[in-house]
Amino acid sequence: MTATPPRSRLSLYLDLIRFNRPAGWLVLVWPTLVALWVAAGGFPGWHLLTVFVAGTVLMRSAGCCINDIADRGFDRHVKRTQARPITSGLVSVTEAALLGAALALVALALVLTTRWQAVAWSVPAVVFTILYPFTKRFFAMPQAFLGIAFNFGIVIAFAAVTGGVPGQAWVLWLANMFLVLAYDTEYAMVDRDDDLLIGMKTSAITLGRFDVAAIMLFFVACLALTAAVLVPLRLGWPLWLGLGLAAAQVLWHYRLIRTRTRAGCFVAFSKSHWIGAAIFAGVALGFALR
């Protein structure tokens, strides 16, 4: 029997940061870009666009390192995560920590090219990213904590453009909090049986038989709050088309998760970034044609 050739360090590191799963950073980048466009009143310029797209990818990658370090003891008991580089012993905790720190420092360097207010907001963003994995041990709705960590991109975007964080930024922040609660509860539904066995706390477990109804309410709240900020900007038919496409996807998500199958819930989660993409497309085109 032919032995499996050893994997390169680069291959393992790319696996660690989920390089082949862009959905994880796409769900972060679309709301951040919406915030950038709203704050700038249109295209924010190539510098800020580059900073926030690259920064989002880097921080998501750093977050994966932190998450896998924290969850290495749990991941070996979950079929979907047993082969992760740290859990399988192919990447050490020290290696992963150094990689995560390096990625976070590069992201910080990018933010340093913007306003000091954006840099200041980056500090709690990093803190919440580090703390999130540990909340799954004691907090009944760790997805809410994840939403706080994920949503700092919106706050930092406004700070980078305007030097402040106005009320509309916080409404968009809250809207995206509901979006994170929705799609990450779908994700938690995939592993619910395993998480119950190992004592992990998730929103899917906490919500129980009300999980599907709660997810739909989260989606509706997200769209309503998003519309409350965007409609007054008078972006015309592109915005309405974008919101309509996002709403249509929510209905599709219901069809995927209503029977609570692992496959259906995972597809819903993995395609959830298209909701943000539809909204951003409506915003970008609306500003371009206004």
Coordinates of C-alpha atoms in Angstrom, one line a residue:
M1 CA 0.0 0.0 0.0
T2 CA 1.4 3.4 -1.1
A3 CA 2.0 5.8 1.9
T4 CA 0.4 9.2 1.8
P5 CA 3.1 11.8 1.1
P6 CA 3.6 14.3 3.9
R7 CA 1.9 17.7 3.4
S8 CA 3.9 20.9 3.1
R9 CA 3.7 23.5 5.8
L10 CA 2.1 25.9 3.4
S11 CA -0.6 23.4 2.6
L12 CA -1.3 22.9 6.3
Y13 CA -1.4 26.6 7.0
L14 CA -3.8 27.3 4.1
D15 CA -6.0 24.5 5.5
L16 CA -5.8 26.1 9.0
I17 CA -7.0 29.5 7.8
R18 CA -9.8 27.9 5.6
F19 CA -8.2 29.3 2.4
N20 CA -10.4 26.9 0.4
R21 CA -13.6 28.1 2.1
P22 CA -14.0 31.8 1.1
A23 CA -17.6 31.9 2.4
G24 CA -16.2 32.5 5.9
W25 CA -14.7 35.9 4.9
L26 CA -17.3 36.8 2.3
V27 CA -20.0 36.9 5.0
L28 CA -17.8 39.5 6.7
V29 CA -16.7 41.6 3.7
W30 CA -20.1 42.5 2.2
P31 CA -21.6 44.2 5.3
T32 CA -18.2 46.0 5.7
L33 CA -18.3 47.2 2.1
V34 CA -21.9 48.4 2.6
A35 CA -20.7 50.5 5.5
L36 CA -17.8 51.9 3.5
W37 CA -20.1 53.0 0.7
V38 CA -22.7 54.5 3.0
A39 CA -20.0 56.3 5.0
A40 CA -18.3 57.7 1.9
G41 CA -21.5 58.4 0.0
G42 CA -20.4 56.1 -2.8
F43 CA -17.1 54.6 -3.9
P44 CA -14.6 55.1 -1.1
G45 CA -11.5 54.9 -3.2
W46 CA -9.1 52.1 -3.9
H47 CA -7.0 52.6 -0.8
L48 CA -9.8 52.1 1.7
L49 CA -11.3 49.3 -0.5
T50 CA -8.0 47.4 -0.5
V51 CA -7.5 48.0 3.2
F52 CA -10.9 46.6 4.2
V53 CA -11.0 43.7 1.8
A54 CA -7.5 42.5 2.7
G55 CA -8.0 43.3 6.4
T56 CA -11.2 41.3 6.5
V57 CA -9.5 38.2 4.9
L58 CA -6.5 38.5 7.2
M59 CA -8.6 38.9 10.4
R60 CA -10.9 36.0 9.5
S61 CA -7.8 33.9 8.9
A62 CA -6.3 34.9 12.2
G63 CA -9.7 34.1 13.9
C64 CA -9.6 30.6 12.4
C65 CA -6.2 30.1 14.1
I66 CA -7.5 31.3 17.4
N67 CA -10.7 29.3 17.2
D68 CA -8.9 26.0 16.3
I69 CA -6.4 26.5 19.2
A70 CA -9.3 27.0 21.7
D71 CA -11.4 24.2 20.3
R72 CA -8.7 21.6 19.7
G73 CA -10.0 19.5 22.6
F74 CA -13.6 19.6 21.3
D75 CA -12.8 19.2 17.6
R76 CA -11.5 15.7 18.0
H77 CA -15.0 14.6 19.0
V78 CA -16.8 16.1 16.1
K79 CA -16.6 14.2 12.8
R80 CA -16.5 17.4 10.6
T81 CA -13.6 18.9 12.5
Q82 CA -11.4 15.8 13.4
A83 CA -9.0 16.4 10.5
R84 CA -8.2 20.0 11.2
P85 CA -4.5 20.6 11.3
I86 CA -4.2 21.4 15.0
T87 CA -6.6 18.7 16.1
S88 CA -4.8 16.1 14.0
G89 CA -1.4 17.1 15.4
L90 CA 0.0 18.2 12.0
V91 CA 0.3 21.9 13.2
S92 CA 1.4 22.7 16.7
V93 CA -0.4 25.2 18.9
T94 CA 2.7 27.4 18.9
E95 CA 2.8 27.5 15.1
A96 CA -0.9 28.3 14.9
A97 CA -0.5 31.1 17.5
L98 CA 2.4 32.6 15.6
L99 CA 0.6 32.5 12.3
G100 CA -2.5 34.1 13.8
A101 CA -0.5 36.8 15.4
A102 CA 1.4 37.5 12.2
L103 CA -1.9 37.8 10.2
A104 CA -3.4 40.1 12.8
L105 CA -0.3 42.3 12.7
V106 CA -0.5 42.7 9.0
A107 CA -4.2 43.6 9.3
L108 CA -3.2 46.2 11.9
A109 CA -0.6 47.6 9.6
L110 CA -3.2 48.1 7.0
V111 CA -5.5 50.0 9.4
L112 CA -2.6 52.2 10.5
T113 CA -2.7 53.7 7.0
T114 CA -6.2 55.2 7.8
R115 CA -7.5 57.4 10.6
W116 CA -6.5 57.0 14.2
Q117 CA -10.1 56.5 15.2
A118 CA -10.2 53.4 13.0
V119 CA -7.0 52.1 14.7
A120 CA -8.6 52.7 18.1
W121 CA -11.7 50.6 17.2
S122 CA -9.5 47.8 15.9
V123 CA -8.3 47.1 19.5
P124 CA -11.6 45.9 20.9
A125 CA -12.2 44.0 17.5
V126 CA -9.1 41.9 18.2
V127 CA -10.0 41.4 21.8
F128 CA -13.5 40.1 20.9
T129 CA -12.0 37.9 18.2
I130 CA -9.7 36.2 20.8
L131 CA -12.4 35.8 23.4
Y132 CA -15.2 34.4 21.2
P133 CA -14.1 30.7 21.0
F134 CA -14.0 30.5 24.8
T135 CA -17.6 31.7 25.2
K136 CA -18.9 28.4 23.8
R137 CA -18.1 26.9 27.1
F138 CA -20.4 29.0 29.3
F139 CA -22.6 31.4 27.2
A140 CA -25.9 30.1 25.9
M141 CA -25.8 32.2 22.7
P142 CA -22.1 32.4 21.7
Q143 CA -23.3 33.4 18.2
A144 CA -24.2 36.8 19.7
F145 CA -20.7 37.2 20.9
L146 CA -19.5 36.2 17.4
G147 CA -21.7 38.9 15.9
I148 CA -20.0 41.5 18.1
A149 CA -16.6 40.4 16.9
F150 CA -17.7 40.2 13.2
N151 CA -19.4 43.6 13.2
F152 CA -16.4 45.7 14.1
G153 CA -15.7 46.0 10.4
I154 CA -18.7 48.2 10.1
V155 CA -17.7 50.5 12.9
I156 CA -14.1 50.6 11.7
A157 CA -15.2 51.4 8.2
F158 CA -17.2 54.5 9.3
A159 CA -14.3 55.6 11.6
A160 CA -11.9 55.3 8.7
V161 CA -14.0 57.4 6.4
T162 CA -15.5 60.0 8.7
G163 CA -13.5 59.8 11.9
G164 CA -16.7 59.0 13.9
V165 CA -19.4 56.3 14.3
P166 CA -22.8 57.8 13.7
G167 CA -26.2 56.4 14.5
Q168 CA -26.7 54.8 11.1
A169 CA -23.5 52.8 11.6
W170 CA -24.9 51.3 14.8
V171 CA -28.1 50.4 13.1
L172 CA -26.2 48.6 10.4
W173 CA -24.1 47.0 13.2
L174 CA -27.3 45.7 14.8
A175 CA -28.7 44.5 11.4
N176 CA -25.6 42.5 10.9
M177 CA -25.8 41.1 14.4
F178 CA -29.1 39.5 13.4
L179 CA -27.6 38.2 10.2
V180 CA -24.8 36.6 12.1
L181 CA -27.2 35.0 14.5
A182 CA -29.2 33.6 11.6
Y183 CA -26.4 32.0 9.5
D184 CA -24.3 30.9 12.5
T185 CA -27.3 29.2 14.1
E186 CA -27.7 27.4 10.8
Y187 CA -24.1 26.3 11.1
A188 CA -24.6 25.3 14.7
M189 CA -27.6 23.1 13.6
V190 CA -25.1 21.0 11.6
D191 CA -23.2 20.0 14.7
R192 CA -25.9 20.0 17.3
D193 CA -25.9 16.3 18.1
D194 CA -22.1 16.3 18.5
D195 CA -22.1 19.6 20.6
L196 CA -24.7 18.1 22.9
L197 CA -22.5 15.1 23.6
I198 CA -19.4 17.2 24.3
G199 CA -21.1 19.9 26.3
M200 CA -20.6 22.8 23.8
K201 CA -23.1 25.6 24.1
T202 CA -24.6 27.0 20.9
S203 CA -27.7 29.0 19.8
A204 CA -29.0 25.9 18.0
I205 CA -29.1 24.0 21.3
T206 CA -30.5 27.0 23.3
L207 CA -33.3 27.7 20.8
G208 CA -34.2 24.0 20.6
R209 CA -37.4 23.4 18.6
F210 CA -37.8 27.1 17.9
D211 CA -34.5 27.3 16.0
V212 CA -36.0 27.6 12.5
A213 CA -38.5 30.2 13.6
A214 CA -35.8 32.2 15.4
I215 CA -33.6 32.1 12.3
M216 CA -36.4 33.5 10.1
L217 CA -37.0 36.3 12.6
F218 CA -33.3 37.1 12.7
F219 CA -33.3 37.4 8.9
V220 CA -36.4 39.6 8.9
A221 CA -34.9 41.9 11.6
C222 CA -31.7 42.1 9.6
L223 CA -33.5 43.1 6.4
A224 CA -35.8 45.6 8.2
L225 CA -32.9 47.4 10.0
T226 CA -30.8 47.4 6.8
A227 CA -33.7 49.0 4.8
A228 CA -34.2 51.5 7.6
V229 CA -30.7 52.9 6.9
L230 CA -30.5 52.5 3.2
V231 CA -33.9 53.5 1.9
P232 CA -33.6 57.2 3.0
L233 CA -30.4 57.4 0.9
R234 CA -32.6 57.3 -2.2
L235 CA -30.6 54.7 -4.1
G236 CA -33.5 53.8 -6.4
W237 CA -34.4 50.6 -8.1
P238 CA -30.9 48.9 -7.6
L239 CA -31.4 49.0 -3.8
W240 CA -34.9 47.6 -4.0
L241 CA -33.7 44.8 -6.4
G242 CA -30.9 44.0 -4.0
L243 CA -33.2 43.8 -1.0
G244 CA -35.7 41.8 -3.0
L245 CA -33.0 39.3 -4.0
A246 CA -31.9 39.1 -0.3
A247 CA -35.4 38.4 0.8
A248 CA -35.8 35.7 -1.8
Q249 CA -32.7 34.0 -0.5
V250 CA -34.2 34.1 3.0
L251 CA -37.2 32.1 1.7
W252 CA -34.7 29.6 0.1
H253 CA -32.9 29.3 3.4
Y254 CA -36.2 28.3 5.0
R255 CA -36.7 25.5 2.5
L256 CA -33.2 24.3 3.2
I257 CA -33.4 24.3 7.0
R258 CA -37.0 23.5 7.8
T259 CA -36.4 19.7 8.0
R260 CA -33.2 20.4 10.0
T261 CA -31.0 18.0 8.0
R262 CA -27.3 18.4 8.4
A263 CA -26.8 18.7 4.6
G264 CA -29.5 21.4 4.2
C265 CA -28.3 23.4 7.1
F266 CA -24.7 23.4 5.9
V267 CA -25.7 24.5 2.4
A268 CA -27.8 27.3 3.9
F269 CA -24.8 28.5 6.0
S270 CA -22.3 28.1 3.2
K271 CA -24.4 30.2 0.8
S272 CA -25.4 32.8 3.3
H273 CA -22.9 35.3 2.0
W274 CA -25.0 35.8 -1.1
I275 CA -27.5 37.7 1.0
G276 CA -24.9 40.3 1.8
A277 CA -23.6 40.3 -1.8
A278 CA -27.1 41.1 -3.1
I279 CA -27.5 44.1 -0.6
F280 CA -24.0 45.4 -1.4
A281 CA -24.7 45.2 -5.2
G282 CA -27.8 47.2 -4.7
V283 CA -26.0 49.8 -2.7
A284 CA -23.0 50.1 -5.0
L285 CA -25.1 50.3 -8.2
G286 CA -27.5 52.7 -6.5
F287 CA -24.8 55.1 -5.6
A288 CA -23.2 54.8 -9.0
L289 CA -26.5 55.7 -10.8
R290 CA -27.6 58.3 -8.3

